[in-house]
PDB file of C-alpha atoms in Angstrom:
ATOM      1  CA  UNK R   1      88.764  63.206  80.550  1.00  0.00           C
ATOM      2  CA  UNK R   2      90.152  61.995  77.179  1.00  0.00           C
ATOM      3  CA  UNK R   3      91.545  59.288  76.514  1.00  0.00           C
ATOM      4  CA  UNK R   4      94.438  58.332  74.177  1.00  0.00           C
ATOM      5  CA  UNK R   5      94.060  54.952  72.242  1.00  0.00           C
ATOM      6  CA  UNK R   6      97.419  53.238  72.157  1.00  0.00           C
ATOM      7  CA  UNK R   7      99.175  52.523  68.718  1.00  0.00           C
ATOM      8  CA  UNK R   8      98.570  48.545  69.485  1.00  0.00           C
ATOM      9  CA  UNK R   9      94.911  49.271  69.345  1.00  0.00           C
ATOM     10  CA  UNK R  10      95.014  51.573  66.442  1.00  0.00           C
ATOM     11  CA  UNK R  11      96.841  48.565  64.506  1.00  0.00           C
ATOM     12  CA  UNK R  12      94.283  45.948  65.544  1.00  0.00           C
ATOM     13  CA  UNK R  13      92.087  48.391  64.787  1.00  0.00           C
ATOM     14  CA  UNK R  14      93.167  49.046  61.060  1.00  0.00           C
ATOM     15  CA  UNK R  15      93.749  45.378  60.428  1.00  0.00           C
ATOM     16  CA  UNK R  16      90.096  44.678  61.127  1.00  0.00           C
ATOM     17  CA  UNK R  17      88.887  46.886  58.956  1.00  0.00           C
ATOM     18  CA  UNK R  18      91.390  45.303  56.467  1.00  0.00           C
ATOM     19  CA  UNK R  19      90.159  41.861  56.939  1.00  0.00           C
ATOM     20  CA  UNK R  20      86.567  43.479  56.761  1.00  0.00           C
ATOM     21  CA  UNK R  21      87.072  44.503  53.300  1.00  0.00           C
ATOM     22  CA  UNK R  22      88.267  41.844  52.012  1.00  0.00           C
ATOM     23  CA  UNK R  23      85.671  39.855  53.148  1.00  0.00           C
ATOM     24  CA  UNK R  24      83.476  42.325  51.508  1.00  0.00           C
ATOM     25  CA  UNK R  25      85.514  41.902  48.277  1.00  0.00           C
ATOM     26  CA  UNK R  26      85.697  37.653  48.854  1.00  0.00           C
ATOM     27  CA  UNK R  27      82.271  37.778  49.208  1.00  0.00           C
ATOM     28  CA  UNK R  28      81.501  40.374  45.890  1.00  0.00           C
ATOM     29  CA  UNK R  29      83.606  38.462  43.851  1.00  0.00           C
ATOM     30  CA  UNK R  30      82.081  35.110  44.840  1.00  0.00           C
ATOM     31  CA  UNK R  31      78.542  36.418  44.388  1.00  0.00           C
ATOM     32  CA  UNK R  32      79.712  37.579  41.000  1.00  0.00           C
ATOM     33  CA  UNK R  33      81.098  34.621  40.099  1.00  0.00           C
ATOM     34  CA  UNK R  34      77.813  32.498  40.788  1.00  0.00           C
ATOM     35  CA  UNK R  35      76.334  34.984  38.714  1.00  0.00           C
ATOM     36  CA  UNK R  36      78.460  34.546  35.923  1.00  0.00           C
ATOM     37  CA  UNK R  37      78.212  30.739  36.335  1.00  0.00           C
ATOM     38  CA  UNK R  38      74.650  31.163  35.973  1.00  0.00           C
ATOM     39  CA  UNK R  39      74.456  33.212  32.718  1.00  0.00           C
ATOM     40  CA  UNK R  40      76.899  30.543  31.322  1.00  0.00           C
ATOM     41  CA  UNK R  41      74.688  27.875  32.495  1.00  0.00           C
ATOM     42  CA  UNK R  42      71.238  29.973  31.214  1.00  0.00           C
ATOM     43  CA  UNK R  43      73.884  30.279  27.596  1.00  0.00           C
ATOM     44  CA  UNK R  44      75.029  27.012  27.337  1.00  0.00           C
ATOM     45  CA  UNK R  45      71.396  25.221  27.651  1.00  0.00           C
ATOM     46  CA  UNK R  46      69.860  24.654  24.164  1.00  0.00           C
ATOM     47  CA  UNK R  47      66.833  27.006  23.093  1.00  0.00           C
ATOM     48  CA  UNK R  48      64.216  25.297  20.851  1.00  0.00           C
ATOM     49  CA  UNK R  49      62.847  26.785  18.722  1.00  0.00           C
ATOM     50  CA  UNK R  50      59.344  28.912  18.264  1.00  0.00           C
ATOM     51  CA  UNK R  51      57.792  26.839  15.770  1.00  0.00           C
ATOM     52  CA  UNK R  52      58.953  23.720  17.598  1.00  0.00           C
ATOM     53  CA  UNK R  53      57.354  24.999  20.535  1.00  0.00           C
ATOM     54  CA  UNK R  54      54.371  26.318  19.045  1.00  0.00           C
ATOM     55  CA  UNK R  55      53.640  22.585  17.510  1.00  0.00           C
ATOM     56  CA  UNK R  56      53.961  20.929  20.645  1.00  0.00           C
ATOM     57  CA  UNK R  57      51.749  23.864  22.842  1.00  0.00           C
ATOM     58  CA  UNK R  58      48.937  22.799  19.518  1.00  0.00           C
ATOM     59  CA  UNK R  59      49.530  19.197  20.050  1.00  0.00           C
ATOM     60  CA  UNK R  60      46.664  17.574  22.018  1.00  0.00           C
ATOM     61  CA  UNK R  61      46.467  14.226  23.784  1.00  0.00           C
ATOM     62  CA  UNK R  62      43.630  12.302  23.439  1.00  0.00           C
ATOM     63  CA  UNK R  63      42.825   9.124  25.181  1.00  0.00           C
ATOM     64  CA  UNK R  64      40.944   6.195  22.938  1.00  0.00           C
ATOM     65  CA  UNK R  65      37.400   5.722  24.334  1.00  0.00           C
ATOM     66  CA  UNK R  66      37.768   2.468  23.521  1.00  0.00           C
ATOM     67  CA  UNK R  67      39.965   0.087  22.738  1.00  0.00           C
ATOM     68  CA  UNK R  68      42.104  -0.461  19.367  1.00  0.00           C
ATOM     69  CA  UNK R  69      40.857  -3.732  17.497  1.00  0.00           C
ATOM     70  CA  UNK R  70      43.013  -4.720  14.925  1.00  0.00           C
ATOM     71  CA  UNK R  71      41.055  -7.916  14.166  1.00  0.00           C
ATOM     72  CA  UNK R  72      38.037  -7.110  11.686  1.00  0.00           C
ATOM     73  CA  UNK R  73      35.202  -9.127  13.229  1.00  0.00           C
ATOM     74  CA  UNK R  74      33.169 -10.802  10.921  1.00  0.00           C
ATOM     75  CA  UNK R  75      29.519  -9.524  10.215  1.00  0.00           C
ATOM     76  CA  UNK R  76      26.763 -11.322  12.046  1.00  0.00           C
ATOM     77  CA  UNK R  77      23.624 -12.733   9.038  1.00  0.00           C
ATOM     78  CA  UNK R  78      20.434 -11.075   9.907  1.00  0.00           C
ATOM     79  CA  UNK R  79      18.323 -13.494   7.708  1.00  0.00           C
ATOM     80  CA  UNK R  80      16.805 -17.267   8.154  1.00  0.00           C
ATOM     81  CA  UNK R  81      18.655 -19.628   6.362  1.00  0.00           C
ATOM     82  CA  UNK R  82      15.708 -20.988   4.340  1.00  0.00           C
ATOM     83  CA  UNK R  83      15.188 -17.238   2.994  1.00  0.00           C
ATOM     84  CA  UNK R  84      19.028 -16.254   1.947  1.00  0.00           C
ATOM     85  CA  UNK R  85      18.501 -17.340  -1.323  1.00  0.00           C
ATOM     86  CA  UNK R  86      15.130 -15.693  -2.011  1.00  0.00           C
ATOM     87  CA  UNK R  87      14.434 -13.203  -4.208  1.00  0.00           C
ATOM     88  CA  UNK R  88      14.978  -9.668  -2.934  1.00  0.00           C
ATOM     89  CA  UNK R  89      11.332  -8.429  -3.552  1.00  0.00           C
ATOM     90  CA  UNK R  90       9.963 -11.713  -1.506  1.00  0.00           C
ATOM     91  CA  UNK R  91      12.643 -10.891   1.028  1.00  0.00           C
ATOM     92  CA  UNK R  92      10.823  -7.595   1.131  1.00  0.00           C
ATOM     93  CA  UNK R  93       7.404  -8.664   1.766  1.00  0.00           C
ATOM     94  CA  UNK R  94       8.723 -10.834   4.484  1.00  0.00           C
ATOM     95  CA  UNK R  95      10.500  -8.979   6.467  1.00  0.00           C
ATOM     96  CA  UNK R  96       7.951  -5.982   6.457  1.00  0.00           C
ATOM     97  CA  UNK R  97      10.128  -3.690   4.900  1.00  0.00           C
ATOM     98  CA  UNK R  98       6.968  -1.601   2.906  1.00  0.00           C
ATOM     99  CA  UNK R  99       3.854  -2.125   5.548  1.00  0.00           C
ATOM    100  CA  UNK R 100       1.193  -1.512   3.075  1.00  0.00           C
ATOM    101  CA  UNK R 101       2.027  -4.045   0.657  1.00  0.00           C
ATOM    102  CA  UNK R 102       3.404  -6.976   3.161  1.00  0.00           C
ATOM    103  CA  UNK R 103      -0.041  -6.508   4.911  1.00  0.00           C
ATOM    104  CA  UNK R 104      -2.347  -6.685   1.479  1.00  0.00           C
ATOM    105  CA  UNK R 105      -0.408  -9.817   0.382  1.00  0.00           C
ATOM    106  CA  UNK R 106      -0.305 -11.529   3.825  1.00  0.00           C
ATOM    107  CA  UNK R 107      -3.989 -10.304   4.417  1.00  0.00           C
ATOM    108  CA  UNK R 108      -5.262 -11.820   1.076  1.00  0.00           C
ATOM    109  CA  UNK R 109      -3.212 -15.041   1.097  1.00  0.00           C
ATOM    110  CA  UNK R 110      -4.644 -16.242   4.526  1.00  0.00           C
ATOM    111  CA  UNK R 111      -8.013 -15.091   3.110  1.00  0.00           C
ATOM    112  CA  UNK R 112      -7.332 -17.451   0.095  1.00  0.00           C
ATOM    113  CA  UNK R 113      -6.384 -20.009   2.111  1.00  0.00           C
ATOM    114  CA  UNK R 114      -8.954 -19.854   4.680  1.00  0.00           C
ATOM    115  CA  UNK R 115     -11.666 -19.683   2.831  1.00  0.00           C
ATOM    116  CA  UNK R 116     -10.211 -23.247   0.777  1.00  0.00           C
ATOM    117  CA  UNK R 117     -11.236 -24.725   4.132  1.00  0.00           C
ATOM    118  CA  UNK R 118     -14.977 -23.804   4.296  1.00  0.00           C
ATOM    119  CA  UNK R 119     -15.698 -23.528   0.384  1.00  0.00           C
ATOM    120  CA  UNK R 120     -14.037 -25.332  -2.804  1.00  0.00           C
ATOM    121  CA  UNK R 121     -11.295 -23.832  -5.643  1.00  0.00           C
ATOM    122  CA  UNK R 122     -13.801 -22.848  -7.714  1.00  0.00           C
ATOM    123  CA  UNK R 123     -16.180 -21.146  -4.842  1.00  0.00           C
ATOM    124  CA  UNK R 124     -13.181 -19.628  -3.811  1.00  0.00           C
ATOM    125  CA  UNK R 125     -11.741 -17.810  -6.979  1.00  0.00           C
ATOM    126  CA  UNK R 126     -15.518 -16.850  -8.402  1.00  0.00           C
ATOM    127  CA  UNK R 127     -15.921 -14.860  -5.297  1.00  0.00           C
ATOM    128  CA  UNK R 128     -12.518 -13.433  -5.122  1.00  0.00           C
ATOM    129  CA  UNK R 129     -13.213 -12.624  -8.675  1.00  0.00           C
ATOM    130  CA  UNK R 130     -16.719 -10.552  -8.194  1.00  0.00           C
ATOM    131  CA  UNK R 131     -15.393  -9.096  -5.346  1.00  0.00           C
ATOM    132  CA  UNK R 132     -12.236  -7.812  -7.140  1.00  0.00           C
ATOM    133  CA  UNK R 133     -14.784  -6.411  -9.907  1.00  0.00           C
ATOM    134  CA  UNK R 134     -17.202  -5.338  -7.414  1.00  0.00           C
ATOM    135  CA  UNK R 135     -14.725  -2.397  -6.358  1.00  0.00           C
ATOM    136  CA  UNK R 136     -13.356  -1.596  -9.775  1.00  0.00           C
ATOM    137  CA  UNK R 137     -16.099  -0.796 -11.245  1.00  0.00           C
ATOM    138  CA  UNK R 138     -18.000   0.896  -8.028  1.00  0.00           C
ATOM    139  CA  UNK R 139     -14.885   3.143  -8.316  1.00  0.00           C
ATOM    140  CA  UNK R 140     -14.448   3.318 -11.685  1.00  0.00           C
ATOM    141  CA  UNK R 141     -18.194   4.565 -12.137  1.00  0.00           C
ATOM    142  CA  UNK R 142     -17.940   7.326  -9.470  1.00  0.00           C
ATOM    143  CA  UNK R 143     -14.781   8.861 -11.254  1.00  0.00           C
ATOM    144  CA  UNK R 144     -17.175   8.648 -14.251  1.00  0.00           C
ATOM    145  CA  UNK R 145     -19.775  10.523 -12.175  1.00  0.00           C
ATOM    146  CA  UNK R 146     -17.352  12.994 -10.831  1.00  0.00           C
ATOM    147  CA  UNK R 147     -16.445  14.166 -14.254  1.00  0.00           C
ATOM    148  CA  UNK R 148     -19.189  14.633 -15.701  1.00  0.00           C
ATOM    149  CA  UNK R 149     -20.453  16.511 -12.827  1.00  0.00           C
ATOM    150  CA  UNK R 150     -17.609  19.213 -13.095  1.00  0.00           C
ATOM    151  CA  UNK R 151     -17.194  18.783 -16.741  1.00  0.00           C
ATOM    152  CA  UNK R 152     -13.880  17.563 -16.940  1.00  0.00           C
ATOM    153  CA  UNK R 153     -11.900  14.760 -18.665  1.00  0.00           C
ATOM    154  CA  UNK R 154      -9.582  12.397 -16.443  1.00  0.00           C
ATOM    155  CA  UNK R 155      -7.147   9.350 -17.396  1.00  0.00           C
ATOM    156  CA  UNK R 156      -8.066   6.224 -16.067  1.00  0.00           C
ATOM    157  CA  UNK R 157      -7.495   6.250 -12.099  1.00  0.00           C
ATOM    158  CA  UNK R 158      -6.052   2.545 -12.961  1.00  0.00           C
ATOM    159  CA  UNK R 159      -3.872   3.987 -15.172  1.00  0.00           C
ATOM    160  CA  UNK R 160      -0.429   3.382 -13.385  1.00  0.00           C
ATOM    161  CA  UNK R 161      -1.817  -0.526 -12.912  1.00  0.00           C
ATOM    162  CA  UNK R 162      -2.623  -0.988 -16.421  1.00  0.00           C
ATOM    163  CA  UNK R 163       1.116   0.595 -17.784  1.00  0.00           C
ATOM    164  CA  UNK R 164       2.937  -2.036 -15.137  1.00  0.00           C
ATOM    165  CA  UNK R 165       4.336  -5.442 -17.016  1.00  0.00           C
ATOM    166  CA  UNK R 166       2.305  -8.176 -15.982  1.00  0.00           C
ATOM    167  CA  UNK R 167       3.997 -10.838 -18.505  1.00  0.00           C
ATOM    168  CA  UNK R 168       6.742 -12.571 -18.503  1.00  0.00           C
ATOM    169  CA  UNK R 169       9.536 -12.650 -20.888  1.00  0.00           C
ATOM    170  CA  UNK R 170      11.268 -16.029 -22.248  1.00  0.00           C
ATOM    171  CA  UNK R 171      14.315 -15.672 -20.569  1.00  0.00           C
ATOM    172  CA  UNK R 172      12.442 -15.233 -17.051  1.00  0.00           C
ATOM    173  CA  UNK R 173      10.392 -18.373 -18.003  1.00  0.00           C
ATOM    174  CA  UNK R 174      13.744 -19.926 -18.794  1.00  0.00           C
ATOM    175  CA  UNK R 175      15.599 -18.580 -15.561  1.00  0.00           C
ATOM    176  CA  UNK R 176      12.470 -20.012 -13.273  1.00  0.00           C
ATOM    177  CA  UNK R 177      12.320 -23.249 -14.938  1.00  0.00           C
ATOM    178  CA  UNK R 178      15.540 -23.975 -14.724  1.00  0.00           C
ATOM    179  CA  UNK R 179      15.165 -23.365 -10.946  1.00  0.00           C
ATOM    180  CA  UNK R 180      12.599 -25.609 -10.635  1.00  0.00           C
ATOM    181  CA  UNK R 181      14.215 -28.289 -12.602  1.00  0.00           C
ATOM    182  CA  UNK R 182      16.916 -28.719 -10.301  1.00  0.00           C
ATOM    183  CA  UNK R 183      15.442 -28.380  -7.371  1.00  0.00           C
ATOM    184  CA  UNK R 184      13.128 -31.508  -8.518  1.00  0.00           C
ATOM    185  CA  UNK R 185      15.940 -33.135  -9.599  1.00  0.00           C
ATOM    186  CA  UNK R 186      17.589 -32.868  -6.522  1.00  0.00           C
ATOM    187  CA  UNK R 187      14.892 -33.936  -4.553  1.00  0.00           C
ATOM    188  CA  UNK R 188      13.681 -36.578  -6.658  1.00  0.00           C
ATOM    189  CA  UNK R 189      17.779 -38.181  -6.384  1.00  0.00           C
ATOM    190  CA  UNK R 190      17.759 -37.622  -2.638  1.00  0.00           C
ATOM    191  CA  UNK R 191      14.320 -39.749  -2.289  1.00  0.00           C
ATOM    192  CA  UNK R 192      15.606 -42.296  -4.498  1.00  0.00           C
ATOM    193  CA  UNK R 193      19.059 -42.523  -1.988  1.00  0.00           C
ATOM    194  CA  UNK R 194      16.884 -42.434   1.393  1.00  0.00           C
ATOM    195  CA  UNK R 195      14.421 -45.357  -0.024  1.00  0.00           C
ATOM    196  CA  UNK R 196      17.215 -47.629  -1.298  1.00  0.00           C
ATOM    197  CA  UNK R 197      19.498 -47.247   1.782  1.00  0.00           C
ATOM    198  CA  UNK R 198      22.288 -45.838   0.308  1.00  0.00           C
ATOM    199  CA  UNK R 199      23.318 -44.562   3.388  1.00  0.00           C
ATOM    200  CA  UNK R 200      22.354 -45.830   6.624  1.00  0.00           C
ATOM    201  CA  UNK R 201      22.150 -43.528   8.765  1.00  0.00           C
ATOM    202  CA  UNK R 202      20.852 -41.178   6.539  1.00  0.00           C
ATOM    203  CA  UNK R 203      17.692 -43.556   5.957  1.00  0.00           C
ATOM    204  CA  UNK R 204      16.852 -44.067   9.513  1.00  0.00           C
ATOM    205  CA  UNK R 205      16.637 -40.374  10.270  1.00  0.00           C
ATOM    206  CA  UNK R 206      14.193 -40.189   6.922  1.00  0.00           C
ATOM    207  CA  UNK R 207      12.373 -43.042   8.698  1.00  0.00           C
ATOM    208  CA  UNK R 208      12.433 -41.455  12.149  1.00  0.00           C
ATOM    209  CA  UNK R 209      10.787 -37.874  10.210  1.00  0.00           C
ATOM    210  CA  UNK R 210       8.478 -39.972   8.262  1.00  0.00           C
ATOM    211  CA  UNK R 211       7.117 -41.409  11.757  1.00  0.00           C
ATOM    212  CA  UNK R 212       6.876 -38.140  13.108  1.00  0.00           C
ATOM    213  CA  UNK R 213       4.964 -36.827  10.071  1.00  0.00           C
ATOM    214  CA  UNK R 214       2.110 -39.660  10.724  1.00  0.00           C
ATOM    215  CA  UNK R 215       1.353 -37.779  14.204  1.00  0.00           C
ATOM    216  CA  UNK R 216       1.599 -34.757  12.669  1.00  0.00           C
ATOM    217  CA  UNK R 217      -1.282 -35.607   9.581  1.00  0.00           C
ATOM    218  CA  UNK R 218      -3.481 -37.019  12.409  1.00  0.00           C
ATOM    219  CA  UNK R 219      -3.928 -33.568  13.724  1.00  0.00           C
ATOM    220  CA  UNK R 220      -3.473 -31.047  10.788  1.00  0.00           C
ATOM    221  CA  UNK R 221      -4.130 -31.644   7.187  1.00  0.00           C
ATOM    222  CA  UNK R 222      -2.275 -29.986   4.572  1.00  0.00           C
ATOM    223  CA  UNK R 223      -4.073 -27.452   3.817  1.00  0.00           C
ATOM    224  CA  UNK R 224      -3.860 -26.370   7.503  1.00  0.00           C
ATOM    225  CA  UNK R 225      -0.173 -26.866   7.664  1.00  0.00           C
ATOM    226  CA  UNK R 226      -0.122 -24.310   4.318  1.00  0.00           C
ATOM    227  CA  UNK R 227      -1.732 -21.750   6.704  1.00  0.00           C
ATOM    228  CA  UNK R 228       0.711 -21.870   9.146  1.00  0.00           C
ATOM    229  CA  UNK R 229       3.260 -21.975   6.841  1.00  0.00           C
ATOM    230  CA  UNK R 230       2.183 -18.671   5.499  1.00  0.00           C
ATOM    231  CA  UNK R 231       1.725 -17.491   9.107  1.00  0.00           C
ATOM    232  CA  UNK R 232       5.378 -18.752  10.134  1.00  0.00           C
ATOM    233  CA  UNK R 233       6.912 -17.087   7.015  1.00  0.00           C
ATOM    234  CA  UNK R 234       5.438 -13.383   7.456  1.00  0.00           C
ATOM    235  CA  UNK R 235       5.631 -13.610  11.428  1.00  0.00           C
ATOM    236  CA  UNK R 236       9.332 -15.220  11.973  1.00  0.00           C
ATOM    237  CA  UNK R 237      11.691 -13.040  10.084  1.00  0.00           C
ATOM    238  CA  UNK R 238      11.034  -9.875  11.320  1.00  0.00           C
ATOM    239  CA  UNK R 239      11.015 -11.713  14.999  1.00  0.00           C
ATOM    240  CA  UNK R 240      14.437 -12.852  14.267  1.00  0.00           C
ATOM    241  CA  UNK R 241      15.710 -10.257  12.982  1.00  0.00           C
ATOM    242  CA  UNK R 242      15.046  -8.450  15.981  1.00  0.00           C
ATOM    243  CA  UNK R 243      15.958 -11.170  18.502  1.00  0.00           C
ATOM    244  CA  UNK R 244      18.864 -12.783  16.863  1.00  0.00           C
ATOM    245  CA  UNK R 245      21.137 -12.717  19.427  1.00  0.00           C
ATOM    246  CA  UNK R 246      19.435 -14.797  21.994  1.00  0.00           C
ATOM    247  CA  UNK R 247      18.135 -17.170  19.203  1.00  0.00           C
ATOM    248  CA  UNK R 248      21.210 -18.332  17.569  1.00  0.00           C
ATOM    249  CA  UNK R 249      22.653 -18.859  21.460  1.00  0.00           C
ATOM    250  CA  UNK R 250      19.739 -21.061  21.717  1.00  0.00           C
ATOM    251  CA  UNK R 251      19.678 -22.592  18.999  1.00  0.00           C
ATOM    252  CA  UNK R 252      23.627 -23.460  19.238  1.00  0.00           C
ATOM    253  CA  UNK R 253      22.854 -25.055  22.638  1.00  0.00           C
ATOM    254  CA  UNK R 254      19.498 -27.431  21.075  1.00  0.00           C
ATOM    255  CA  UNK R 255      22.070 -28.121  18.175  1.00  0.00           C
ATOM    256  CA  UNK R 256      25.200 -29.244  20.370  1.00  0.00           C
ATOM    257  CA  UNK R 257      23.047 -31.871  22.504  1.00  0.00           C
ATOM    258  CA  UNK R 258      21.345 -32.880  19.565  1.00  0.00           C
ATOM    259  CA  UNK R 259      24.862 -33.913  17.667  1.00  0.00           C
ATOM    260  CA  UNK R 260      25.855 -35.162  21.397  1.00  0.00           C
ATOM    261  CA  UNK R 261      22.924 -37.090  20.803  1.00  0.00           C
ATOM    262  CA  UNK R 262      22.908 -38.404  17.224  1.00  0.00           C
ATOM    263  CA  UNK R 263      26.872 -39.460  17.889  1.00  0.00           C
ATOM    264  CA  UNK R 264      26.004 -41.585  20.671  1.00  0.00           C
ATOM    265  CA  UNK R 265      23.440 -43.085  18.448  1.00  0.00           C
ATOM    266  CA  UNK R 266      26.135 -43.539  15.912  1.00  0.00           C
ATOM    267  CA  UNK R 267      28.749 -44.967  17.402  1.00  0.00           C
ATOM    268  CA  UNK R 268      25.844 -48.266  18.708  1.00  0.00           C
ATOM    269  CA  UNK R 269      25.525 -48.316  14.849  1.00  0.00           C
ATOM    270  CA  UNK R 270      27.918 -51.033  13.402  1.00  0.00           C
ATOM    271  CA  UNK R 271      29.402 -49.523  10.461  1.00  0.00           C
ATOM    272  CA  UNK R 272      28.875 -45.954  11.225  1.00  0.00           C
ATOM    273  CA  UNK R 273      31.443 -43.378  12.353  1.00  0.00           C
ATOM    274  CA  UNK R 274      30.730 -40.287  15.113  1.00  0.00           C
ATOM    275  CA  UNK R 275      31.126 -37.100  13.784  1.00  0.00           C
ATOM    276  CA  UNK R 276      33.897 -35.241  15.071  1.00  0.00           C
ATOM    277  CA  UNK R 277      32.964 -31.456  15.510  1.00  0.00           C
TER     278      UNK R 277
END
């Protein structure tokens, strides 16, 4: 059986298929105009450009291992204070820096000196002296031998010794004496000052040293106190030098109770002032 569809239905049938494309258009023209709105926002955003971006892709970022100081800290001394002012050849031999020849000169000086203690000067040096000749001419007569053994004619092997400069000029007589005259000066001023009292203070620690020195010369004599001298001098610099650290914080701590110390002592002193550190 067929059926006829009325006009009404035809009508709301037409009108939906109006309102159906128009939706369709609504809907193409509003996705058209995002797009559009997105090309104008993709044209309107500043590009940079290549070589910008190729100098920031090379530019690396690296963190300080450690921190920035702008303070220059201030170099530490690696040397006793009674050897600053040395010359730089002594300074040498003491702090080891050629082996060989710290160990000849250390070896022979505390051979010198112990051998003052069993024997006199003049023992001492005459058999220094032989001894010294003793092995010159032992080798100096089996170079002798050698060459006339394989016919051949050699220097002097102590050659390079014999060309060195052994004596010393005026002006390095001068520049030593002068040295020596004011450090005797000096002393010789200072002695006359402790003795006299020129300072009080001053005196009684001379006094106080001077008491200490009488226990001291009861149980070494000079010459022994010259040994370890020698000893101290060759054995302490390279120790410090080495150690410094923990010395000098030692050290600072002995010093600081020792001017606690000598300031309490001062101020029972009528007359005499406390240091103020």
């Amino acid at each position: 059986m067929d059926y006829e569809t009325s006009p009404t239905m035809k009508f709301e049938n037409a009108g939906d298929a109006v309102n159906d494309e128009e939706k369709s258009e609504k809907s193409s023209a509003s996705d058209g105009s995002e797009g559009f709105v997105k090309v104008d926002q993709e044209l309107e955003e500043p590009e940079e450009p290549n070589s910008l971006k190729e100098s920031l892709s090379k530019v690396e970022i690296v963190e300080p291992s450690a921190p920035f100081v702008s303070e220059v800290e201030p170099e530490t001394k690696s040397e006793l204070p009674l050897i600053e002012n040395l010359d730089p050849r002594v300074k040498d031999l003491l702090y080891w820096r050629d082996i060989k020849v710290s160990g000849v000169v250390f070896g022979l000086t505390l051979l010198v000196l112990l051998s003052l203690c069993c024997f006199s000067v003049v023992s001492v040096i005459s058999y220094l002296t032989l001894s010294l000749l003793t092995v010159t001419v032992a080798f100096r007569l089996y170079k002798l031998v050698l060459q006339t053994l394989n016919g051949t004619q050699q220097p002097n092997p102590f050659q390079s010794l014999l060309d060195m400069e052994v004596t010393l000029s005026k002006d390095q007589i001068h520049k030593y004496a002068d040295v020596i005259l004011d450090h005797l000066n000096c002393t010789l001023v200072c002695t006359r000052d402790l003795v006299l009292v020129k300072n009080m203070v001053a005196s009684l620690k001379f006094a106080v040293f001077m008491w200490l020195l009488t226990y001291i010369g009861c149980c070494f004599n000079g010459l022994t106190l010259l040994i370890l001298g020698v000893i101290a001098a060759f054995v302490l610099p390279p120790i410090y030098e080495k150690y410094q650290v923990p010395i000098d914080n030692h050290y600072n701590l002995v010093a600081q109770k020792f001017a606690q110390v000598a300031n309490a002592v001062r101020s029972k002193i009528p007359g005499a002032k406390p240091k103020t550190q």
